[in-house]
Amino acid sequence: MADLNIEIYGSPVLRQKAEPVQNIDGKVQKIIRDMFDTLHKNSGLGLAANQVGILQRVVVLTNPNTGEVMALINPEWKEIEPEKEIGEEGCLSVPGIFSKVNRFRKIQVTAQNVQGKQFNFSAESLFARIIQHEVDHLNGILFIDRLSPTRRFVLASKLSRISSNGDHE
Ligand code: NI
């Protein structure tokens, strides 16, 4: 079992855009297995490769409706309906902070699986929220970026403490 080190808020890799995966080879499959282990050990709902210092478009997550874990390689999504929904989010890279975020309620997702096969599915509510949160990571975006300026102001000192305690340079 590999338990990868989780990058904490303040780490530059969380602010970088991950690259599309070109070849889904043994190396990528190993990364995904290690990410599954890391997700379980930290009791997370989702984990993006940036969070373990790897700039590739890979996400692992738990489908909250079935409890199944899945890997999404090169995931993309678009909203099915314009409606958004507010729900509480946290992030393994921003420990101790939970806040309400507005996200699309219902989305259509396209990704590749570990065999490289393209698949599509729709997701709603919490499942849709997790996917939007994780794909944001691949684009260098954190959920705290989506909070109101007032809420961010309230969290500012907590965030700077997390950033200075993280084991990054
Ligand atoms: Ni996160």
mmCIF file of C-alpha atoms and ligand atoms in Angstrom:
data_model
loop_
_atom_site.group_PDB
_atom_site.id
_atom_site.type_symbol
_atom_site.label_atom_id
_atom_site.label_comp_id
_atom_site.label_asym_id
_atom_site.label_seq_id
_atom_site.Cartn_x
_atom_site.Cartn_y
_atom_site.Cartn_z
ATOM 1 C CA MET A 1 0.000 0.000 0.000
ATOM 2 C CA ALA A 2 1.366 3.323 -0.970
ATOM 3 C CA ASP A 3 0.336 6.332 0.969
ATOM 4 C CA LEU A 4 1.276 9.377 -1.054
ATOM 5 C CA ASN A 5 2.119 12.686 0.542
ATOM 6 C CA ILE A 6 -0.730 15.192 0.207
ATOM 7 C CA GLU A 7 0.201 18.661 -0.948
ATOM 8 C CA ILE A 8 -1.141 21.344 1.369
ATOM 9 C CA TYR A 9 -2.498 24.801 0.518
ATOM 10 C CA GLY A 10 0.465 27.021 -0.306
ATOM 11 C CA SER A 11 2.164 24.348 -2.395
ATOM 12 C CA PRO A 12 2.726 25.649 -5.951
ATOM 13 C CA VAL A 13 1.648 22.355 -7.582
ATOM 14 C CA LEU A 14 -1.932 22.996 -6.417
ATOM 15 C CA ARG A 15 -1.915 26.141 -8.555
ATOM 16 C CA GLN A 16 -0.651 24.509 -11.736
ATOM 17 C CA LYS A 17 -2.657 23.075 -14.589
ATOM 18 C CA ALA A 18 -2.311 19.312 -15.012
ATOM 19 C CA GLU A 19 -1.420 17.911 -18.453
ATOM 20 C CA PRO A 20 -3.649 15.503 -20.394
ATOM 21 C CA VAL A 21 -2.600 11.858 -20.070
ATOM 22 C CA GLN A 22 -1.392 10.627 -23.474
ATOM 23 C CA ASN A 23 -0.642 6.976 -22.739
ATOM 24 C CA ILE A 24 -2.492 5.090 -20.064
ATOM 25 C CA ASP A 25 0.361 2.741 -19.287
ATOM 26 C CA GLY A 26 1.493 0.782 -16.243
ATOM 27 C CA LYS A 27 2.978 3.909 -14.741
ATOM 28 C CA VAL A 28 -0.360 5.748 -14.839
ATOM 29 C CA GLN A 29 -2.172 2.681 -13.485
ATOM 30 C CA LYS A 30 0.295 2.551 -10.592
ATOM 31 C CA ILE A 31 -0.343 6.237 -9.831
ATOM 32 C CA ILE A 32 -4.080 5.496 -9.779
ATOM 33 C CA ARG A 33 -3.661 2.539 -7.389
ATOM 34 C CA ASP A 34 -1.542 4.694 -5.084
ATOM 35 C CA MET A 35 -4.137 7.469 -5.284
ATOM 36 C CA PHE A 36 -6.906 5.007 -4.325
ATOM 37 C CA ASP A 37 -4.857 3.940 -1.273
ATOM 38 C CA THR A 38 -4.236 7.559 -0.341
ATOM 39 C CA LEU A 39 -7.932 8.439 -0.749
ATOM 40 C CA HIS A 40 -8.940 5.583 1.565
ATOM 41 C CA LYS A 41 -6.314 6.280 4.192
ATOM 42 C CA ASN A 42 -7.419 9.889 4.399
ATOM 43 C CA SER A 43 -11.145 9.109 4.187
ATOM 44 C CA GLY A 44 -11.547 11.549 1.313
ATOM 45 C CA LEU A 45 -14.350 11.612 -1.249
ATOM 46 C CA GLY A 46 -12.059 12.583 -4.079
ATOM 47 C CA LEU A 47 -8.432 13.214 -4.911
ATOM 48 C CA ALA A 48 -6.818 14.875 -7.918
ATOM 49 C CA ALA A 49 -3.271 14.070 -9.052
ATOM 50 C CA ASN A 50 -2.100 17.654 -8.322
ATOM 51 C CA GLN A 51 -2.791 16.918 -4.662
ATOM 52 C CA VAL A 52 -0.106 14.227 -4.646
ATOM 53 C CA GLY A 53 2.305 16.354 -6.667
ATOM 54 C CA ILE A 54 1.599 14.814 -10.079
ATOM 55 C CA LEU A 55 0.597 17.151 -12.904
ATOM 56 C CA GLN A 56 -1.488 14.716 -14.926
ATOM 57 C CA ARG A 57 -5.237 14.854 -15.532
ATOM 58 C CA VAL A 58 -6.190 12.006 -13.218
ATOM 59 C CA VAL A 59 -8.860 11.987 -10.522
ATOM 60 C CA VAL A 60 -10.024 9.254 -8.160
ATOM 61 C CA LEU A 61 -13.285 9.546 -6.293
ATOM 62 C CA THR A 62 -16.040 7.720 -4.501
ATOM 63 C CA ASN A 63 -19.490 7.671 -6.059
ATOM 64 C CA PRO A 64 -21.513 8.724 -2.998
ATOM 65 C CA ASN A 65 -24.606 6.947 -4.329
ATOM 66 C CA THR A 66 -23.039 3.506 -4.651
ATOM 67 C CA GLY A 67 -19.874 3.736 -2.533
ATOM 68 C CA GLU A 68 -17.900 2.613 -5.585
ATOM 69 C CA VAL A 69 -14.493 4.113 -6.232
ATOM 70 C CA MET A 70 -13.670 5.213 -9.732
ATOM 71 C CA ALA A 71 -10.785 6.699 -11.659
ATOM 72 C CA LEU A 72 -11.374 9.426 -14.219
ATOM 73 C CA ILE A 73 -8.599 10.063 -16.704
ATOM 74 C CA ASN A 74 -8.761 13.284 -18.753
ATOM 75 C CA PRO A 75 -12.206 14.085 -17.312
ATOM 76 C CA GLU A 76 -14.403 16.806 -18.771
ATOM 77 C CA TRP A 77 -17.857 17.902 -17.735
ATOM 78 C CA LYS A 78 -20.602 20.268 -18.748
ATOM 79 C CA GLU A 79 -23.791 21.248 -17.053
ATOM 80 C CA ILE A 80 -27.044 19.619 -18.148
ATOM 81 C CA GLU A 81 -29.210 22.274 -16.491
ATOM 82 C CA PRO A 82 -28.367 25.851 -15.493
ATOM 83 C CA GLU A 83 -29.463 25.261 -11.872
ATOM 84 C CA LYS A 84 -26.835 25.478 -9.188
ATOM 85 C CA GLU A 85 -26.899 24.159 -5.661
ATOM 86 C CA ILE A 86 -25.090 25.254 -2.513
ATOM 87 C CA GLY A 87 -23.351 22.579 -0.485
ATOM 88 C CA GLU A 88 -20.564 22.305 2.052
ATOM 89 C CA GLU A 89 -17.101 21.352 0.840
ATOM 90 C CA GLY A 90 -13.766 20.572 2.354
ATOM 91 C CA CYS A 91 -10.492 19.459 0.816
ATOM 92 C CA LEU A 92 -7.624 17.215 1.955
ATOM 93 C CA SER A 93 -5.257 19.968 0.764
ATOM 94 C CA VAL A 94 -6.995 22.643 2.842
ATOM 95 C CA PRO A 95 -7.336 20.840 6.188
ATOM 96 C CA GLY A 96 -9.824 22.110 8.750
ATOM 97 C CA ILE A 97 -11.702 24.436 6.408
ATOM 98 C CA PHE A 98 -15.260 23.753 5.346
ATOM 99 C CA SER A 99 -17.412 26.166 3.457
ATOM 100 C CA LYS A 100 -20.476 26.345 1.270
ATOM 101 C CA VAL A 101 -19.846 26.431 -2.470
ATOM 102 C CA ASN A 102 -22.268 26.961 -5.349
ATOM 103 C CA ARG A 103 -21.968 24.288 -8.073
ATOM 104 C CA PHE A 104 -23.987 23.002 -10.998
ATOM 105 C CA ARG A 105 -26.514 20.474 -9.760
ATOM 106 C CA LYS A 106 -26.540 18.182 -12.762
ATOM 107 C CA ILE A 107 -23.648 17.537 -15.132
ATOM 108 C CA GLN A 108 -22.620 15.288 -17.998
ATOM 109 C CA VAL A 109 -19.155 13.770 -17.638
ATOM 110 C CA THR A 110 -16.760 12.273 -20.189
ATOM 111 C CA ALA A 111 -13.539 10.547 -19.171
ATOM 112 C CA GLN A 112 -11.303 7.575 -19.925
ATOM 113 C CA ASN A 113 -11.022 4.588 -17.624
ATOM 114 C CA VAL A 114 -7.834 2.714 -16.664
ATOM 115 C CA GLN A 115 -8.064 0.654 -19.855
ATOM 116 C CA GLY A 116 -8.129 3.867 -21.883
ATOM 117 C CA LYS A 117 -11.759 3.417 -22.857
ATOM 118 C CA GLN A 118 -13.868 6.561 -23.119
ATOM 119 C CA PHE A 119 -17.072 6.581 -21.072
ATOM 120 C CA ASN A 120 -19.890 9.013 -20.313
ATOM 121 C CA PHE A 121 -22.261 9.384 -17.429
ATOM 122 C CA SER A 122 -24.431 11.966 -15.767
ATOM 123 C CA ALA A 123 -24.043 12.962 -12.134
ATOM 124 C CA GLU A 124 -26.083 15.100 -9.800
ATOM 125 C CA SER A 125 -25.965 16.710 -6.368
ATOM 126 C CA LEU A 126 -23.042 15.502 -4.221
ATOM 127 C CA PHE A 127 -21.641 13.264 -6.974
ATOM 128 C CA ALA A 128 -21.671 16.204 -9.420
ATOM 129 C CA ARG A 129 -20.122 18.438 -6.743
ATOM 130 C CA ILE A 130 -17.199 16.065 -6.140
ATOM 131 C CA ILE A 131 -16.431 15.888 -9.867
ATOM 132 C CA GLN A 132 -16.543 19.679 -10.278
ATOM 133 C CA HIS A 133 -14.288 20.106 -7.214
ATOM 134 C CA GLU A 134 -11.746 17.554 -8.514
ATOM 135 C CA VAL A 135 -11.645 18.873 -12.088
ATOM 136 C CA ASP A 136 -11.062 22.341 -10.600
ATOM 137 C CA HIS A 137 -7.920 20.896 -8.951
ATOM 138 C CA LEU A 138 -6.647 19.770 -12.361
ATOM 139 C CA ASN A 139 -6.970 23.393 -13.464
ATOM 140 C CA GLY A 140 -5.151 24.768 -10.416
ATOM 141 C CA ILE A 141 -8.372 25.969 -8.757
ATOM 142 C CA LEU A 142 -9.280 25.359 -5.095
ATOM 143 C CA PHE A 143 -12.773 25.472 -3.597
ATOM 144 C CA ILE A 144 -11.776 28.471 -1.470
ATOM 145 C CA ASP A 145 -11.325 30.429 -4.732
ATOM 146 C CA ARG A 146 -15.069 30.058 -5.272
ATOM 147 C CA LEU A 147 -16.086 31.652 -1.976
ATOM 148 C CA SER A 148 -17.350 35.198 -1.632
ATOM 149 C CA PRO A 149 -14.732 37.863 -0.849
ATOM 150 C CA THR A 150 -16.329 38.263 2.595
ATOM 151 C CA ARG A 151 -16.061 34.575 3.391
ATOM 152 C CA ARG A 152 -12.447 34.522 2.162
ATOM 153 C CA PHE A 153 -11.681 37.521 4.351
ATOM 154 C CA VAL A 154 -13.093 35.656 7.358
ATOM 155 C CA LEU A 155 -10.919 32.633 6.549
ATOM 156 C CA ALA A 156 -7.767 34.595 5.665
ATOM 157 C CA SER A 157 -5.809 34.090 8.896
ATOM 158 C CA LYS A 158 -6.710 30.390 9.081
ATOM 159 C CA LEU A 159 -5.576 29.978 5.475
ATOM 160 C CA SER A 160 -2.270 31.716 6.034
ATOM 161 C CA ARG A 161 -1.651 29.461 9.041
ATOM 162 C CA ILE A 162 -2.317 26.349 6.909
ATOM 163 C CA SER A 163 -0.053 27.719 4.199
ATOM 164 C CA SER A 164 2.837 28.355 6.598
ATOM 165 C CA ASN A 165 2.450 24.954 8.330
ATOM 166 C CA GLY A 166 2.472 22.977 5.068
ATOM 167 C CA ASP A 167 5.699 21.125 4.301
ATOM 168 C CA HIS A 168 6.428 23.009 1.121
ATOM 169 C CA GLU A 169 9.119 25.542 0.433
HETATM 170 NI NI NI B 1 -9.917 19.076 -2.918
#
